[in-house]
XYZ file of C-alpha atoms in Angstrom:
588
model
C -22.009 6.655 -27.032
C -25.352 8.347 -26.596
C -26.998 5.588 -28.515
C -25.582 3.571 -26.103
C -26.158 4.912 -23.219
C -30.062 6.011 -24.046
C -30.356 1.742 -24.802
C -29.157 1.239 -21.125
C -31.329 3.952 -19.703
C -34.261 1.997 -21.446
C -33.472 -1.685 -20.963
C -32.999 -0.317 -16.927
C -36.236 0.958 -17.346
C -37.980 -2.062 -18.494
C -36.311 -3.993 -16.183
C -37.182 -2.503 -13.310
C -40.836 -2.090 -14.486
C -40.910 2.000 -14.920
C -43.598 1.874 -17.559
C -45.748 3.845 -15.418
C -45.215 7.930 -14.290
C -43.349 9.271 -11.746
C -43.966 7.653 -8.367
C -46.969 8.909 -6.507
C -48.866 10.119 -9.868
C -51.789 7.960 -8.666
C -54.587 8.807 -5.787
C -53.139 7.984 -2.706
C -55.655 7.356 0.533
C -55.367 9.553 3.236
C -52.935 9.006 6.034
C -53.510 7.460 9.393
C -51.925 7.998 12.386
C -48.741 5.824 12.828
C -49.221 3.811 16.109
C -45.376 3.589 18.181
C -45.347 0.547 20.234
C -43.494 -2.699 21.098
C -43.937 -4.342 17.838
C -42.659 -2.430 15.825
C -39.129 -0.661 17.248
C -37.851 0.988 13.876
C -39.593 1.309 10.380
C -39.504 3.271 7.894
C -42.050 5.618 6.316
C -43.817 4.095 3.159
C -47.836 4.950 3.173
C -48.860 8.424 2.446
C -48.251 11.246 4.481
C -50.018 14.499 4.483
C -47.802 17.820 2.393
C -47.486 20.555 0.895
C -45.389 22.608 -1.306
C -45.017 26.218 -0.331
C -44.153 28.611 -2.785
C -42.213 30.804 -0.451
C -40.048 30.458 2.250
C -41.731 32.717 4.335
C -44.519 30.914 5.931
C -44.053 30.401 9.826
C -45.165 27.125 11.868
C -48.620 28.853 13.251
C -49.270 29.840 9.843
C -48.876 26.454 8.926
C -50.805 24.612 11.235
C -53.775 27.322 10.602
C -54.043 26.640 7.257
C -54.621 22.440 7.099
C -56.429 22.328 4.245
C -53.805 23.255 2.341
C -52.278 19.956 2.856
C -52.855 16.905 0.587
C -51.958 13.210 0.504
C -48.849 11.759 -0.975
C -46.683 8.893 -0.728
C -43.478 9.506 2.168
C -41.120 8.989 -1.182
C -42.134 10.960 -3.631
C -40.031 12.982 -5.444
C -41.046 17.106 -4.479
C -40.211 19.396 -6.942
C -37.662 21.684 -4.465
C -35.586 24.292 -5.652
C -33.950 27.486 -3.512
C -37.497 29.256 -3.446
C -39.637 27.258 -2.033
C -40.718 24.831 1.329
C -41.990 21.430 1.684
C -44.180 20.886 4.666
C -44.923 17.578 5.917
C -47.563 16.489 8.516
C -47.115 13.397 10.345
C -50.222 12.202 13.005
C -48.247 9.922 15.549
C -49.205 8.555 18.325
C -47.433 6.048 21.235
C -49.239 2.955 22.272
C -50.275 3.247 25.925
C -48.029 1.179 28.151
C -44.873 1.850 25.826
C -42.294 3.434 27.679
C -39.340 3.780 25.190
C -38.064 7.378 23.572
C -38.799 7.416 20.240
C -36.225 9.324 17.225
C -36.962 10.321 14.007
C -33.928 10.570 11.300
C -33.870 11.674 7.721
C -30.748 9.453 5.927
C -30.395 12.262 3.533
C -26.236 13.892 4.868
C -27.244 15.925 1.366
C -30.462 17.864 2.337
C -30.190 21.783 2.873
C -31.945 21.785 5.868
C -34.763 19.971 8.149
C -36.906 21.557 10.524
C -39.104 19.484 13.200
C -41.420 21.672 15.083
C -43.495 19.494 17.863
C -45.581 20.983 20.740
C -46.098 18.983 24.061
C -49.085 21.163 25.013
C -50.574 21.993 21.867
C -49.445 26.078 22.467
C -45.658 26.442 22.156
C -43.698 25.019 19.639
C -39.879 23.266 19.863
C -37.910 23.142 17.101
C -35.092 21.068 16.139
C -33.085 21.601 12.812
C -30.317 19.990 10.786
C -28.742 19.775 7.643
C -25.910 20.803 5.469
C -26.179 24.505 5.306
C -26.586 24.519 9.271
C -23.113 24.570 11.117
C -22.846 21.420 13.429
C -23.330 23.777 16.608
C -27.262 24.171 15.485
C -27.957 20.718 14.560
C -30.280 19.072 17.567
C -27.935 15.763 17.922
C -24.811 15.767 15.552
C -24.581 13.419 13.464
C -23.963 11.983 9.957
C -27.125 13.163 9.003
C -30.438 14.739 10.780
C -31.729 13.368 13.386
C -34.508 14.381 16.467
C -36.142 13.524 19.312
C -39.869 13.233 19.639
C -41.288 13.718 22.743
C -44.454 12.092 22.575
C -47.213 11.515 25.392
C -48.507 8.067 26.030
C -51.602 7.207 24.342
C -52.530 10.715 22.571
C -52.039 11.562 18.984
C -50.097 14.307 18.182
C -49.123 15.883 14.729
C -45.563 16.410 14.104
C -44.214 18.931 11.436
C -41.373 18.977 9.195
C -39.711 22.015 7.163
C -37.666 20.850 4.003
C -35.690 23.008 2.526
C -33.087 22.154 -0.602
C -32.205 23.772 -3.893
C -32.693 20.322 -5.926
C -35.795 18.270 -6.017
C -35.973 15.882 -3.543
C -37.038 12.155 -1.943
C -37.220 12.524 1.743
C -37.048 8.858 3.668
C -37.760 9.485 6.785
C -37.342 6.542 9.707
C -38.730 5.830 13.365
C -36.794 4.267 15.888
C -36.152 3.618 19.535
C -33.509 5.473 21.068
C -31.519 2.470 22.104
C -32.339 0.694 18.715
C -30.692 3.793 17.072
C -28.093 3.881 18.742
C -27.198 0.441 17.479
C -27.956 1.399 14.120
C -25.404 4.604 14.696
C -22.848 2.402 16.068
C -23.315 -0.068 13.066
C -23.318 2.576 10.321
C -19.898 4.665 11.996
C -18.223 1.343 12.174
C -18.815 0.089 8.872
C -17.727 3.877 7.075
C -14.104 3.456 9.361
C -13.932 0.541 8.106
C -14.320 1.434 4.887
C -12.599 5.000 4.460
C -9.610 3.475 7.324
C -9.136 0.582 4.413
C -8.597 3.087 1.330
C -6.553 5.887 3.892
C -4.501 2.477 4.083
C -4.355 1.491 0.332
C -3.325 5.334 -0.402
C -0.350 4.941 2.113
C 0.784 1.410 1.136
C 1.164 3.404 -2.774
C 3.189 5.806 -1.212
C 5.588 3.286 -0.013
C 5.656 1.594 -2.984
C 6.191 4.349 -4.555
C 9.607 5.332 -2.017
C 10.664 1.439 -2.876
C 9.922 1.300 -6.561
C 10.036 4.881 -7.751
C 6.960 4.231 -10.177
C 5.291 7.624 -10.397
C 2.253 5.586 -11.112
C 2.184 4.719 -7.765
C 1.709 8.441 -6.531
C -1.500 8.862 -8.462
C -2.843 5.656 -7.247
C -2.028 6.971 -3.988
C -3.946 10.827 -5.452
C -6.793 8.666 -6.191
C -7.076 6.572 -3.032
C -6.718 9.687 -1.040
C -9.758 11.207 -3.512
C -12.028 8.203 -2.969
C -11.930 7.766 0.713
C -12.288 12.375 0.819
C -15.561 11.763 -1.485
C -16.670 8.577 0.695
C -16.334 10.792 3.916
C -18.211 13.271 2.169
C -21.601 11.775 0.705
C -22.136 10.032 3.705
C -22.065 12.921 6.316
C -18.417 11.877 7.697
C -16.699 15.310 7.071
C -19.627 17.761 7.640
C -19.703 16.180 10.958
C -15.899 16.203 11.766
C -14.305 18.589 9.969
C -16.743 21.192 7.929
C -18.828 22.050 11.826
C -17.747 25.929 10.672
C -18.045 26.180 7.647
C -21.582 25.118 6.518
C -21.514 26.636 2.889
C -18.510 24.355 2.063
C -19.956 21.330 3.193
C -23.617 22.228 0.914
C -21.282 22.538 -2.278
C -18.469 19.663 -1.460
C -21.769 17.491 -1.793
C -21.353 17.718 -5.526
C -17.646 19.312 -6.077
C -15.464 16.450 -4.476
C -17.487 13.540 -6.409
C -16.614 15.269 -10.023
C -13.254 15.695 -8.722
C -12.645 11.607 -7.720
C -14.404 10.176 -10.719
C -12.221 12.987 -13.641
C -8.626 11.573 -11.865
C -10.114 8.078 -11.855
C -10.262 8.681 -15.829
C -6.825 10.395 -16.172
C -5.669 7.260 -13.998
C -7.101 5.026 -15.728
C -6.343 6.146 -18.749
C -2.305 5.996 -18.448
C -2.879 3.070 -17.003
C -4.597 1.276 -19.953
C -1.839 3.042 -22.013
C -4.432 4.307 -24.445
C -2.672 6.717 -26.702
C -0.661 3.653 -27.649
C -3.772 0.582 -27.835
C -6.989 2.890 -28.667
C -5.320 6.375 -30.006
C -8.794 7.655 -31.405
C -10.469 6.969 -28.323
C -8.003 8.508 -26.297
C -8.809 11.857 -26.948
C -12.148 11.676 -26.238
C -11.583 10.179 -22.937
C -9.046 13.140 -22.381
C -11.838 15.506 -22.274
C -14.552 13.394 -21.132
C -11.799 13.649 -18.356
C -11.050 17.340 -18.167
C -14.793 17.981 -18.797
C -15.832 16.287 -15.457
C -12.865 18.216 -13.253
C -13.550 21.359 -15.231
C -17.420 20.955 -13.934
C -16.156 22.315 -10.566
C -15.857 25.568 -12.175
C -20.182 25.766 -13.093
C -20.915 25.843 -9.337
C -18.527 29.489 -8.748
C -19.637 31.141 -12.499
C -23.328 29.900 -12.665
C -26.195 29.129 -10.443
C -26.719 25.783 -8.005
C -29.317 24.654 -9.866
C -27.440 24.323 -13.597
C -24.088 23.528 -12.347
C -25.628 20.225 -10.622
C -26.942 19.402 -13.522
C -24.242 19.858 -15.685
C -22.329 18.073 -13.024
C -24.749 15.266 -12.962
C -24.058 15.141 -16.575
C -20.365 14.903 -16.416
C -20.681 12.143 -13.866
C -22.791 10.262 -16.327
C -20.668 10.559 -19.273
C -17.310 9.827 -17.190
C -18.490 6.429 -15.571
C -19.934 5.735 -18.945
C -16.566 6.335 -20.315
C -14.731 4.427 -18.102
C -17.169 1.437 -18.244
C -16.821 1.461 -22.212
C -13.066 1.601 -22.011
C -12.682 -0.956 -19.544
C -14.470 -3.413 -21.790
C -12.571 -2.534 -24.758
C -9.543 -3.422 -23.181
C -10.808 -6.529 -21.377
C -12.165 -7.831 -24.970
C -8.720 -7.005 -26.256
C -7.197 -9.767 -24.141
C -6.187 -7.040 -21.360
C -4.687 -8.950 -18.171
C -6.350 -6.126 -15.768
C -9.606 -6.067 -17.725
C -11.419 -8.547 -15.451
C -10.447 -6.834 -12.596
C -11.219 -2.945 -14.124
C -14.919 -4.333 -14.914
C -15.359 -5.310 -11.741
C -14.567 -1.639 -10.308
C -16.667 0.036 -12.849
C -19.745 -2.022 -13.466
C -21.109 -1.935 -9.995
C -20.816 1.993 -9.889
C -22.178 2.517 -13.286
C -25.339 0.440 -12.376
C -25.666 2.410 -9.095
C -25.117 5.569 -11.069
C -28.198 4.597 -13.221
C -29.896 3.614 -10.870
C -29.473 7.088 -9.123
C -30.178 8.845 -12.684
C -33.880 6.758 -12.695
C -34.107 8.083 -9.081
C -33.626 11.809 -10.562
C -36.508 11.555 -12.639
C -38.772 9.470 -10.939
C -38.966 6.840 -12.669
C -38.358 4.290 -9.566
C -38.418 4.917 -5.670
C -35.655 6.195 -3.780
C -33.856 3.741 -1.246
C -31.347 5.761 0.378
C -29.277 2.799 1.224
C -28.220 3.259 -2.299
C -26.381 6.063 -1.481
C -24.407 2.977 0.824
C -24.155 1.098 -2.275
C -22.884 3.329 -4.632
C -20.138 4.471 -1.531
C -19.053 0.920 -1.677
C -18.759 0.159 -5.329
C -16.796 3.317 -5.894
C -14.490 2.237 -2.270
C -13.993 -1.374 -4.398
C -12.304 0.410 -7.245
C -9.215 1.783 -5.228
C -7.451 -1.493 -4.113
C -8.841 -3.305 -8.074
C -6.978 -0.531 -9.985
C -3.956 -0.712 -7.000
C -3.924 -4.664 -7.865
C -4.171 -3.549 -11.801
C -1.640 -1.635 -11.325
C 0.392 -4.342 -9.546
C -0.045 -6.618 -12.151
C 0.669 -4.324 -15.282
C 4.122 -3.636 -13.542
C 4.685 -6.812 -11.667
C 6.818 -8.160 -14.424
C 9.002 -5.110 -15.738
C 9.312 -4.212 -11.896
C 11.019 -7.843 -11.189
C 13.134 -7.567 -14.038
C 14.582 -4.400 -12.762
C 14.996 -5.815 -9.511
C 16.752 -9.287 -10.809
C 19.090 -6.757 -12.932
C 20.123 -4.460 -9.633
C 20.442 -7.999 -7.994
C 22.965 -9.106 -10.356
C 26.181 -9.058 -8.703
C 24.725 -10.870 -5.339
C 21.800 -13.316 -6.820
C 22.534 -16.079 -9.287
C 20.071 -15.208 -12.583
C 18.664 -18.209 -13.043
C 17.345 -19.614 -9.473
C 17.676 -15.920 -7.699
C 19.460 -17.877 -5.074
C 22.719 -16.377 -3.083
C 25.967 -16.119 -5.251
C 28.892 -17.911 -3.759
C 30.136 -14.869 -2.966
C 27.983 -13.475 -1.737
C 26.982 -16.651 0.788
C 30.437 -16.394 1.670
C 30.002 -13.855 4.041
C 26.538 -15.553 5.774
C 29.200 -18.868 6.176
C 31.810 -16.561 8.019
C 29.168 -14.858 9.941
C 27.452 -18.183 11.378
C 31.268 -19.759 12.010
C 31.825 -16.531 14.366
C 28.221 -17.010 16.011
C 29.368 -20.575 16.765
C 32.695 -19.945 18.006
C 31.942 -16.820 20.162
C 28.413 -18.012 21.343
C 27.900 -21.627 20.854
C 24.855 -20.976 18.534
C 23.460 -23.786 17.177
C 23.880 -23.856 13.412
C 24.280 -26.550 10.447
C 25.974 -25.856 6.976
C 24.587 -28.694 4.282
C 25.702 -29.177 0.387
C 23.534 -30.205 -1.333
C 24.092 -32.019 -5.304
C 21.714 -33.015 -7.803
C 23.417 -36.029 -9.074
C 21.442 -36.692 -12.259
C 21.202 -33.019 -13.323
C 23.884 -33.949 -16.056
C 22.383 -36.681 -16.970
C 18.952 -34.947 -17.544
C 20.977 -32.365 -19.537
C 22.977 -34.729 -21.641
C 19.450 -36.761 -22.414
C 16.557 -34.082 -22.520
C 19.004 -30.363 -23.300
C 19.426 -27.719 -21.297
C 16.020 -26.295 -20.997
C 15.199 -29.064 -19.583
C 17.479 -29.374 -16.965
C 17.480 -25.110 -16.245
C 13.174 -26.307 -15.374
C 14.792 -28.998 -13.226
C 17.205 -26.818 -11.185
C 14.062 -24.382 -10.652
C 12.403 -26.818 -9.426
C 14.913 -27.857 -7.151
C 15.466 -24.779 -5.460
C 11.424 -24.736 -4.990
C 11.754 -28.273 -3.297
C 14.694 -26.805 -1.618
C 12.474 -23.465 -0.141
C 10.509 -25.966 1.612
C 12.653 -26.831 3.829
C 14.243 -23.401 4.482
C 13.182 -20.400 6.714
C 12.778 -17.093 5.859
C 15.846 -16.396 7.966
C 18.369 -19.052 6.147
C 20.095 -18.140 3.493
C 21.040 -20.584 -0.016
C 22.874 -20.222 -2.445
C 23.993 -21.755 -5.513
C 27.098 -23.466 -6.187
C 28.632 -25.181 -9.297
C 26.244 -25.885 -11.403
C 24.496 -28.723 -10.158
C 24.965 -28.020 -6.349
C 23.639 -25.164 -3.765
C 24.274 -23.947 -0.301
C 22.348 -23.587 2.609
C 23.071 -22.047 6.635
C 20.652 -23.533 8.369
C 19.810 -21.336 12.233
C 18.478 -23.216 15.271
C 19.337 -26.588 14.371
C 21.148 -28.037 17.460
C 21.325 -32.108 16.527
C 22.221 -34.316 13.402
C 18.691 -35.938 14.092
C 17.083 -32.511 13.264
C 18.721 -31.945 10.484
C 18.303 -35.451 9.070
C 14.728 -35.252 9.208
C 14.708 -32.320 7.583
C 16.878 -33.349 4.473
C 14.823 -36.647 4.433
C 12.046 -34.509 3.243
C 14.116 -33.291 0.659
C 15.555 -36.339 -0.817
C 11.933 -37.794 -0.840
C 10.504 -34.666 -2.840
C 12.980 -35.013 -5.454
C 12.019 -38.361 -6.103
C 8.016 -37.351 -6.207
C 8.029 -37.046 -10.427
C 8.352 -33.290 -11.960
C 4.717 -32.459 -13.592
C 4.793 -31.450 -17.060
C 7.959 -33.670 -18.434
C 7.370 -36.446 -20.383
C 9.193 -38.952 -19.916
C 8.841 -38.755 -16.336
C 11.770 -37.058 -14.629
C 12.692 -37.444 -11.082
C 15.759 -34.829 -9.048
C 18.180 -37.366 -6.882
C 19.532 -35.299 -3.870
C 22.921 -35.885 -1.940
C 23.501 -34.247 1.053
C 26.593 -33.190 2.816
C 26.146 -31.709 6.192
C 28.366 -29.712 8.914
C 27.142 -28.630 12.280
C 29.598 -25.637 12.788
C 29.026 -25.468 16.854
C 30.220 -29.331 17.157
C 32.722 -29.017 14.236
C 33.756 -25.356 13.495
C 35.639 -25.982 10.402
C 36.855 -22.521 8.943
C 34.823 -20.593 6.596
C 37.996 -20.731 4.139
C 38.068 -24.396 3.288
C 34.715 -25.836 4.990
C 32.697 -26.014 1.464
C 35.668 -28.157 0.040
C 35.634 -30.372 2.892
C 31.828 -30.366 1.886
C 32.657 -31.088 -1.669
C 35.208 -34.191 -0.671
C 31.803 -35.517 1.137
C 29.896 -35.000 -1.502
C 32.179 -36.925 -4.182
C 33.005 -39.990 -1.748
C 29.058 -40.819 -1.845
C 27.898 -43.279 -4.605
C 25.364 -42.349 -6.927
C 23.632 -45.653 -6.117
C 24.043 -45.375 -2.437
C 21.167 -45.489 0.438
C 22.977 -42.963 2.722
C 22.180 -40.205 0.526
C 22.989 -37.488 3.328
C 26.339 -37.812 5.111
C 27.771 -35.794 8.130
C 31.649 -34.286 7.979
C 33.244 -35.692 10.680
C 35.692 -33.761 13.472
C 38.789 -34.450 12.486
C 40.774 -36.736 15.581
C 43.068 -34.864 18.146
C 46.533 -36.160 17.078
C 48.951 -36.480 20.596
C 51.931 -33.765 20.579
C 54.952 -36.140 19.624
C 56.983 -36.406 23.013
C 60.685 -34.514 23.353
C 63.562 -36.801 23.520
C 65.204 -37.373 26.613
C 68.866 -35.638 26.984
C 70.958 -37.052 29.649
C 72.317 -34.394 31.811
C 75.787 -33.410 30.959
């Protein structure tokens, strides 16, 4: 596996053209002042940008600004070497073009940074400062938000320099963007929309596994549901969703679920997915690695409590590596063993282990940071929750249905899963009482496949059983969801038929029948059509009593000739007979 993976790390690499050193090794010119104005409404920071790197952390704003040769020139996305003792100051010279009117925002896309600091001054004496970030409670941040975000209050038409105080205990890319305030707004809007969206969908996913777990009893279904529930928690997280709605209080919690509720998503993905490829059973050797690849990741959570920040993210980063590696390698294995589920398990896993190296080449500068990775990698890990629910649909579809067609037994005929005749029984005396006590409209019809012995006597019974299947197919076509069949005999089935109020109705709709069942079955050689007879009641014209209306149905059915062109026939009322008159007595 390390082989492995150190051949991806370098073919990424090469592919992306990181021959070179870390980004912004070479001279960069000095910055200019960046002019706000009509054209340009939002952009992002890409040209240099004046820094520096303080050792401490104790160096105050008028310190700062005293000491300006102490900054140098750097590109806005380079990768600062930050850790827990030290500052990153950045200079920005900005200026708004006379005649623009608009309020202008800047916003670091970063939900992940300790904390930002923007220190402006309107009259070149006092400073304001705004701050944000993760280790600040909500109540402190200048606008809350998903991530930081201030105001600049800028005069029209004179430069001013702006400040900016990083602080984090990882090195670090800041992006930082410009904006309009009602451009931003639109881009807030977008962005909160699109992450409810996305963490509403797998909330969803995790309840529809619960249910199917009340319906099915699958315990598999409760960890899908474990893992959905994970997913959308570590979703919510990266992207600033619960700092902002839930963690306001409790600002040390949200710094460290940053890292802690990742490890803990992607070690139950690999438990998941692990019982679900049934590994112990197809790939028993590499089971046990994947066990504590597994365990390894969740048992991660434990560095950030025993040993420092610094070393526990990167043992975590680690872990993560190894554990979508893992996954990615098992998930082919299976799908080159013929798997059913593979297709759909690379589809989950490929797109976050990309994003994942990606993010690693980030780490070490060996390509530029694009925060809307971070959007990326949010979404490929979202698309694995409803592939491994459908994975897991599909494993169990089949044993689930057998289970189901065995409860179903002693109401559902085994072959065509239609109504027993029993069972339709009771639907028959039901829709005779609806048409006696309330005149609803409804039709009882026969229906025979004459040839069906024929086709059995001539071609054997597997055969014919395809030929009844298809039948009751052609048969659903004409049938609601409300109408119940069933199967009679063995050539004939059953069907209550609601709403239909006229013979003309019901004519059309068996015409559609008969004419199906002469459209040739695919896949038979020699060709093989059904020929459907129809017998038909309409129970609110002629209630004929549940007890003895299907026989009636049946003396229909065997007074039509095979070879005849009424092949649907109606059972007639059966004539009022006049009460034979008393005799006369002649009176005594």
């Amino acid at each position: 596996m390390p082989y492995l993976l150190l051949r991806l790390m370098l073919a990424l690499a090469l592919a992306f053209g990181m021959v070179g050193g870390p980004a912004g090794a070479a001279a960069t010119a000095a910055p200019e002042a960046l002019v706000l104005g009509d054209g340009n409404p939002a952009w992002e920071l890409t040209g240099p940008v004046s820094v520096w790197l303080e050792s401490g952390t104790r160096a105050t704003i008028e310190e700062v600004t005293n000491t300006p040769t102490a900054f140098t020139s750097a590109p806005a996305l380079t990768r600062h070497a930050l850790h827990t003792g030290n500052t990153l100051w950045m200079r920005l010279r900005v200026v708004r073009a006379a005649g623009n009117t608009a309020q202008w925002t800047l916003n670091v896309p970063a939900p992940y940074v300790d904390s930002v600091t923007l220190y402006q001054s309107s009259d070149g004496k006092q400073w304001q400062a705004q701050s944000a970030g993760d280790t600040l409670p909500q109540v402190q941040w200048s606008r809350r938000g998903l991530y930081p975000e201030f105001t600049l209050d800028l005069p029209s038409g004179v430069p001013q320099d702006v400040y900016l105080q990083v602080r984090n205990f990882k090195h670090l890319s800041l992006p930082l963007r410009l904006a309009t305030t009602p451009l931003r707004e639109g881009q807030r809007q977008l962005e909160s929309v699109g992450l409810g969206l996305v963490i509403g969908t797998l909330l969803t996913l995790a309840a529809l596994s619960v249910i199917r777990h009340y319906e099915h009893k699958n315990p598999f279904d409760l960890k899908a549901a474990w893992y959905g529930l994970l997913v959308a928690i570590s979703v919510a997280q990266v992207n600033g969703v619960l700092n902002a709605l839930l963690w306001t209080t409790w600002p040390t919690w949200a710094d460290y679920a940053n890292s802690i509720l990742p490890l803990v998503a992607v070690g139950t993905s690999l438990l998941f997915v692990r019982k679900l490829y049934a590994l112990s059973t197809h790939f028993h050797r590499y089971d046990k690695t994947l066990v504590l690849i597994a365990w390894g990741t969740l048992g991660a959570v434990v560095g950030y409590v025993l040993l420092g920040r610094e070393m526990a993210d990167r043992i975590g980063t680690a872990a993560l590596l190894a554990a979508t590696t893992a996954g990615l390698l098992i998930t082919v294995m299976s799908w080159r063993g013929g798997s059913v589920i593979g297709t759909w398990l690379m589809l989950a896993y490929a797109p976050q282990f990309m994003c994942l190296m990606w993010l690693v080449a980030e780490s070490f500068g060996l390509v530029t940071t694009h925060w809307e990775m971070r959007y990326l990698m949010s979404f490929s890990v979202a698309l694995s929750v409803p592939t491994l629910i459908y994975a897991l649909s599909r494993a169990t579809h089949d044993r689930k249905e057998v289970a189901m067609r065995a409860d179903q037994l002693p109401t559902q005929d085994a072959l065509t899963g239609l109504l027993t005749a029993q069972a339709f029984q009771i639907h028959v005396e039901d829709a005779y009482q609806r048409a006696i006590d309330t005149r609803e409209p409804v039709a009882l019809v026969l229906v025979s496949v004459i040839n069906l012995e024929r086709i059995r006597a001539t071609m054997g019974d597997t055969t014919a059983e395809q030929c009844m299947l298809r039948a009751v197919i052609k048969l659903h076509r004409i049938l609601r969801d409300v109408d119940p069949a069933a199967r009679i005999g063995t050539e004939r089935f059953a069907m209550v038929l609601e709403g239909v109020n006229s013979r003309q109705i019901l004519t059309e709709r068996l015409v559609k029948l008969v004419a199906s069942g002469l459209v040739p079955l695919q896949g038979l050689e020699p060709e093989v059509t059904l020929q459907f007879q129809a017998a038909c009641v309409l129970l609110h014209d002629n209630p004929v009593p549940p007890d003895r209306v299907l026989d009636d149905l049946s003396a229909v059915l065997a007074g039509i000739s095979p070879r005849t062109r009424r092949p649907i026939r109606f059972l007639e009322p059966v004539p009022t007979q006049a009460a034979p008159l008393a005799p006369l007595t002649e009176p005594a």
